[in-house]
Amino acid sequence: MNGHLRRLPNDCGFINNYHGNIIGLKILLYITSLIYENGEIQKELIVPYRNFGFVSNSLRRKGRNFICKYVVDTIDINSKWFIQYADVKFDEKYVYIYFSEKMIDLCHYKESNFYLYDLNMISAFTNINAVKLYLIYKRHRFITVVDGKNTFKCNDERFCSIFQDYQSYTAIRHAIKTAISDFTKVTGISVKIVKHDYWWLIQYNDNKISSCELSEKDEQELEEALALDDEDDI
């Protein structure tokens, strides 16, 4: 597996629309990553199930039938939004991937609306929400690197769609703590998540951009901006 960075559309559904566990999320990211290999754009691919062992040790130790069911179930649950990136078919031995024009265009043009992620780093995560924190970071770090920004806002509803399947703020805060621990362990980047009334602040510090700490003035300006604009950054 090449170590070069892979592309995702800025408006992709991996952060907010994905349903399932971490292995399934890695499977979809792996499928998407296969569009560009060895300097060439692949419009159609036939992939043996054993190749999916790359994304997780749990899959690597399982047989073809187990991996097949995992891939099929993951695609089925997420097909409504994933179909805009790739159409995936199956048989007993192979996965057949047909990439959409949207994904093909994304690889053809350097100045498209995309961000970059490291598939090898994705494979190292053990927590699904840590993967999402990584995708949020890569998406916005790539967009705002010129401005040196590292703070991103998210309203309550959108944030809870990131941290799915948690019925209380106590459970969400525990999930956040676990996700931050895994994210920092894999990336070496510290992150802080703070709730302010009806919105959340995600702050990254990779020692290459400004500090994670917001001044009182910055927090006031951000709160005023949120009052005027209901659209999320994430």
Short mmCIF file of C-alpha atoms in Angstrom, two decimals:
data_model
loop_
_atom_site.label_atom_id
_atom_site.label_comp_id
_atom_site.label_asym_id
_atom_site.label_seq_id
_atom_site.Cartn_x
_atom_site.Cartn_y
_atom_site.Cartn_z
CA MET A 1 0.00 0.00 0.00
CA ASN A 2 1.48 3.32 -1.08
CA GLY A 3 1.98 5.88 1.67
CA HIS A 4 0.88 8.91 -0.36
CA LEU A 5 -2.02 11.04 0.84
CA ARG A 6 -5.54 10.23 -0.37
CA ARG A 7 -8.31 12.66 -1.34
CA LEU A 8 -11.80 13.15 0.06
CA PRO A 9 -14.37 15.73 -1.08
CA ASN A 10 -14.85 18.56 1.42
CA ASP A 11 -18.56 17.78 1.50
CA CYS A 12 -18.11 14.03 2.02
CA GLY A 13 -20.31 12.12 4.46
CA PHE A 14 -17.67 10.20 6.38
CA ILE A 15 -17.76 12.55 9.38
CA ASN A 16 -21.49 12.99 9.94
CA ASN A 17 -23.34 10.39 7.87
CA TYR A 18 -21.41 7.20 8.57
CA HIS A 19 -23.17 4.45 10.55
CA GLY A 20 -21.37 1.46 12.00
CA ASN A 21 -18.18 0.73 13.90
CA ILE A 22 -14.55 1.67 13.31
CA ILE A 23 -13.75 -1.30 11.07
CA GLY A 24 -16.59 -0.40 8.72
CA LEU A 25 -15.45 3.22 8.55
CA LYS A 26 -11.93 2.09 7.71
CA ILE A 27 -13.35 -0.18 4.99
CA LEU A 28 -15.13 2.72 3.28
CA LEU A 29 -12.06 4.94 3.51
CA TYR A 30 -9.96 2.11 2.11
CA ILE A 31 -12.35 1.62 -0.82
CA THR A 32 -12.28 5.34 -1.59
CA SER A 33 -8.49 5.43 -1.39
CA LEU A 34 -8.11 2.80 -4.12
CA ILE A 35 -9.14 5.21 -6.87
CA TYR A 36 -5.56 6.44 -7.16
CA GLU A 37 -2.74 3.88 -7.20
CA ASN A 38 0.78 3.93 -8.60
CA GLY A 39 0.26 7.27 -10.29
CA GLU A 40 -2.88 6.22 -12.15
CA ILE A 41 -6.59 6.85 -11.67
CA GLN A 42 -8.58 3.63 -11.41
CA LYS A 43 -12.16 3.93 -12.65
CA GLU A 44 -13.02 0.29 -11.96
CA LEU A 45 -11.35 -2.23 -9.67
CA ILE A 46 -11.67 -5.88 -8.70
CA VAL A 47 -10.39 -6.39 -5.15
CA PRO A 48 -9.98 -9.74 -3.35
CA TYR A 49 -11.37 -9.79 0.18
CA ARG A 50 -7.96 -10.55 1.69
CA ASN A 51 -6.82 -7.02 0.70
CA PHE A 52 -9.21 -5.58 3.28
CA GLY A 53 -7.02 -7.05 6.00
CA PHE A 54 -4.90 -3.92 5.61
CA VAL A 55 -7.40 -1.78 7.49
CA SER A 56 -7.62 -3.83 10.69
CA ASN A 57 -5.88 -6.65 12.50
CA SER A 58 -9.35 -7.99 13.32
CA LEU A 59 -10.02 -8.54 9.61
CA ARG A 60 -6.52 -9.81 8.89
CA ARG A 61 -7.10 -12.75 11.21
CA LYS A 62 -10.47 -13.67 9.71
CA GLY A 63 -11.43 -15.71 6.68
CA ARG A 64 -12.90 -14.53 3.39
CA ASN A 65 -16.52 -15.23 4.37
CA PHE A 66 -16.27 -13.08 7.48
CA ILE A 67 -14.65 -10.19 5.59
CA CYS A 68 -17.23 -10.50 2.81
CA LYS A 69 -20.12 -10.16 5.28
CA TYR A 70 -18.43 -7.19 6.95
CA VAL A 71 -17.92 -5.35 3.67
CA VAL A 72 -21.43 -6.14 2.40
CA ASP A 73 -23.11 -5.04 5.66
CA THR A 74 -21.08 -1.82 5.82
CA ILE A 75 -21.96 -0.84 2.26
CA ASP A 76 -25.62 -1.72 2.80
CA ILE A 77 -25.99 0.50 5.88
CA ASN A 78 -24.21 3.46 4.25
CA SER A 79 -25.22 3.05 0.60
CA LYS A 80 -27.53 6.10 0.44
CA TRP A 81 -24.67 8.56 0.87
CA PHE A 82 -21.69 6.43 -0.22
CA ILE A 83 -23.10 5.78 -3.71
CA GLN A 84 -22.07 9.27 -4.78
CA TYR A 85 -18.43 8.19 -4.41
CA ALA A 86 -18.49 4.55 -5.52
CA ASP A 87 -20.87 1.80 -6.53
CA VAL A 88 -19.79 -1.48 -4.94
CA LYS A 89 -20.85 -4.98 -5.98
CA PHE A 90 -19.91 -8.36 -4.53
CA ASP A 91 -19.55 -12.04 -5.13
CA GLU A 92 -18.00 -14.82 -3.04
CA LYS A 93 -14.42 -13.97 -3.97
CA TYR A 94 -14.18 -10.32 -4.98
CA VAL A 95 -15.40 -6.78 -4.40
CA TYR A 96 -16.15 -4.87 -7.61
CA ILE A 97 -15.70 -1.10 -7.26
CA TYR A 98 -16.97 1.43 -9.82
CA PHE A 99 -15.91 4.96 -8.92
CA SER A 100 -18.24 7.88 -9.59
CA GLU A 101 -17.45 10.75 -11.93
CA LYS A 102 -17.27 12.95 -8.84
CA MET A 103 -14.35 10.93 -7.44
CA ILE A 104 -12.66 10.65 -10.83
CA ASP A 105 -12.85 14.42 -11.30
CA LEU A 106 -11.46 14.88 -7.81
CA CYS A 107 -8.28 13.07 -8.83
CA HIS A 108 -7.95 14.71 -12.25
CA TYR A 109 -7.77 18.30 -11.05
CA LYS A 110 -5.35 19.61 -8.47
CA GLU A 111 -7.52 22.56 -7.54
CA SER A 112 -10.69 20.65 -6.71
CA ASN A 113 -12.73 20.93 -3.54
CA PHE A 114 -10.96 18.22 -1.53
CA TYR A 115 -8.79 17.48 1.48
CA LEU A 116 -6.07 14.90 2.09
CA TYR A 117 -5.80 12.03 4.56
CA ASP A 118 -3.19 9.39 5.37
CA LEU A 119 -4.58 5.88 5.00
CA ASN A 120 -1.74 4.35 7.03
CA MET A 121 -2.63 6.65 9.92
CA ILE A 122 -6.32 5.75 9.56
CA SER A 123 -5.41 2.08 9.96
CA ALA A 124 -3.58 2.85 13.24
CA PHE A 125 -6.64 4.26 15.06
CA THR A 126 -8.55 2.03 17.48
CA ASN A 127 -11.46 4.41 18.19
CA ILE A 128 -14.08 5.42 15.61
CA ASN A 129 -14.49 8.95 16.97
CA ALA A 130 -10.72 9.46 16.89
CA VAL A 131 -10.90 8.73 13.14
CA LYS A 132 -13.59 11.41 12.82
CA LEU A 133 -11.50 13.89 14.82
CA TYR A 134 -8.65 13.15 12.41
CA LEU A 135 -10.84 13.74 9.34
CA ILE A 136 -12.15 17.01 10.82
CA TYR A 137 -8.58 18.10 11.49
CA LYS A 138 -7.32 17.20 8.01
CA ARG A 139 -10.29 18.80 6.29
CA HIS A 140 -10.01 22.13 8.07
CA ARG A 141 -6.22 22.17 8.43
CA PHE A 142 -5.99 21.84 4.65
CA ILE A 143 -8.58 24.55 4.03
CA THR A 144 -7.29 27.08 6.59
CA VAL A 145 -3.56 26.40 6.68
CA VAL A 146 -2.79 29.78 5.10
CA ASP A 147 -4.63 31.57 7.89
CA GLY A 148 -3.10 29.39 10.58
CA LYS A 149 -6.49 28.55 12.08
CA ASN A 150 -6.98 25.56 14.30
CA THR A 151 -10.36 26.19 15.95
CA PHE A 152 -13.60 24.90 14.48
CA LYS A 153 -17.17 25.35 15.64
CA CYS A 154 -20.11 22.98 15.49
CA ASN A 155 -23.70 23.35 16.69
CA ASP A 156 -25.20 20.89 19.15
CA GLU A 157 -27.13 18.82 16.63
CA ARG A 158 -24.23 18.51 14.19
CA PHE A 159 -21.78 17.62 16.95
CA CYS A 160 -24.05 14.87 18.26
CA SER A 161 -24.22 13.43 14.74
CA ILE A 162 -20.43 13.10 14.87
CA PHE A 163 -20.55 11.32 18.24
CA GLN A 164 -23.47 9.04 17.37
CA ASP A 165 -25.32 6.56 19.56
CA TYR A 166 -24.74 8.35 22.86
CA GLN A 167 -27.91 9.11 24.82
CA SER A 168 -26.57 11.66 27.31
CA TYR A 169 -23.94 14.39 27.57
CA THR A 170 -22.19 12.28 30.21
CA ALA A 171 -21.82 9.49 27.67
CA ILE A 172 -20.74 11.96 24.97
CA ARG A 173 -18.09 13.47 27.23
CA HIS A 174 -16.73 10.00 28.00
CA ALA A 175 -16.66 9.24 24.26
CA ILE A 176 -14.82 12.53 23.66
CA LYS A 177 -12.20 11.70 26.30
CA THR A 178 -11.58 8.26 24.77
CA ALA A 179 -11.43 9.68 21.23
CA ILE A 180 -8.97 12.42 22.21
CA SER A 181 -6.70 9.87 23.88
CA ASP A 182 -6.51 7.69 20.76
CA PHE A 183 -6.22 10.69 18.41
CA THR A 184 -3.29 12.15 20.36
CA LYS A 185 -1.57 8.77 20.67
CA VAL A 186 -1.65 8.17 16.91
CA THR A 187 -1.04 11.72 15.63
CA GLY A 188 0.95 13.35 18.44
CA ILE A 189 -1.40 16.34 18.15
CA SER A 190 -3.27 17.63 21.19
CA VAL A 191 -6.95 18.49 20.90
CA LYS A 192 -9.48 20.06 23.25
CA ILE A 193 -13.27 20.03 22.90
CA VAL A 194 -15.30 22.60 24.82
CA LYS A 195 -19.07 23.05 25.01
CA HIS A 196 -20.50 26.60 25.01
CA ASP A 197 -24.28 26.58 25.49
CA TYR A 198 -25.70 25.32 22.17
CA TRP A 199 -22.41 24.92 20.30
CA TRP A 200 -19.08 23.13 20.60
CA LEU A 201 -15.52 24.25 19.96
CA ILE A 202 -12.86 21.82 18.68
CA GLN A 203 -9.33 23.12 19.13
CA TYR A 204 -6.22 21.43 17.71
CA ASN A 205 -2.61 22.21 18.49
CA ASP A 206 0.04 20.60 16.31
CA ASN A 207 2.81 23.04 17.36
CA LYS A 208 2.92 24.40 13.81
CA ILE A 209 0.01 26.76 14.12
CA SER A 210 -1.32 29.01 16.84
CA SER A 211 -2.00 27.86 20.41
CA CYS A 212 -5.20 25.99 21.25
CA GLU A 213 -6.09 28.59 23.84
CA LEU A 214 -8.61 31.20 22.76
CA SER A 215 -8.46 34.70 24.13
CA GLU A 216 -11.57 36.17 25.72
CA LYS A 217 -11.89 38.46 22.70
CA ASP A 218 -11.66 35.52 20.27
CA GLU A 219 -14.36 33.61 22.14
CA GLN A 220 -16.63 36.66 22.13
CA GLU A 221 -16.12 37.21 18.39
CA LEU A 222 -16.78 33.54 17.67
CA GLU A 223 -19.98 33.54 19.73
CA GLU A 224 -21.17 36.69 17.91
CA ALA A 225 -20.41 35.07 14.56
CA LEU A 226 -22.37 31.98 15.53
CA ALA A 227 -25.34 34.12 16.50
CA LEU A 228 -25.35 35.59 12.99
CA ASP A 229 -24.61 32.41 11.07
CA ASP A 230 -26.25 29.07 11.79
CA GLU A 231 -24.10 27.16 9.30
CA ASP A 232 -21.43 24.90 10.75
CA ASP A 233 -17.73 24.82 10.01
CA ILE A 234 -17.70 21.06 10.33
#
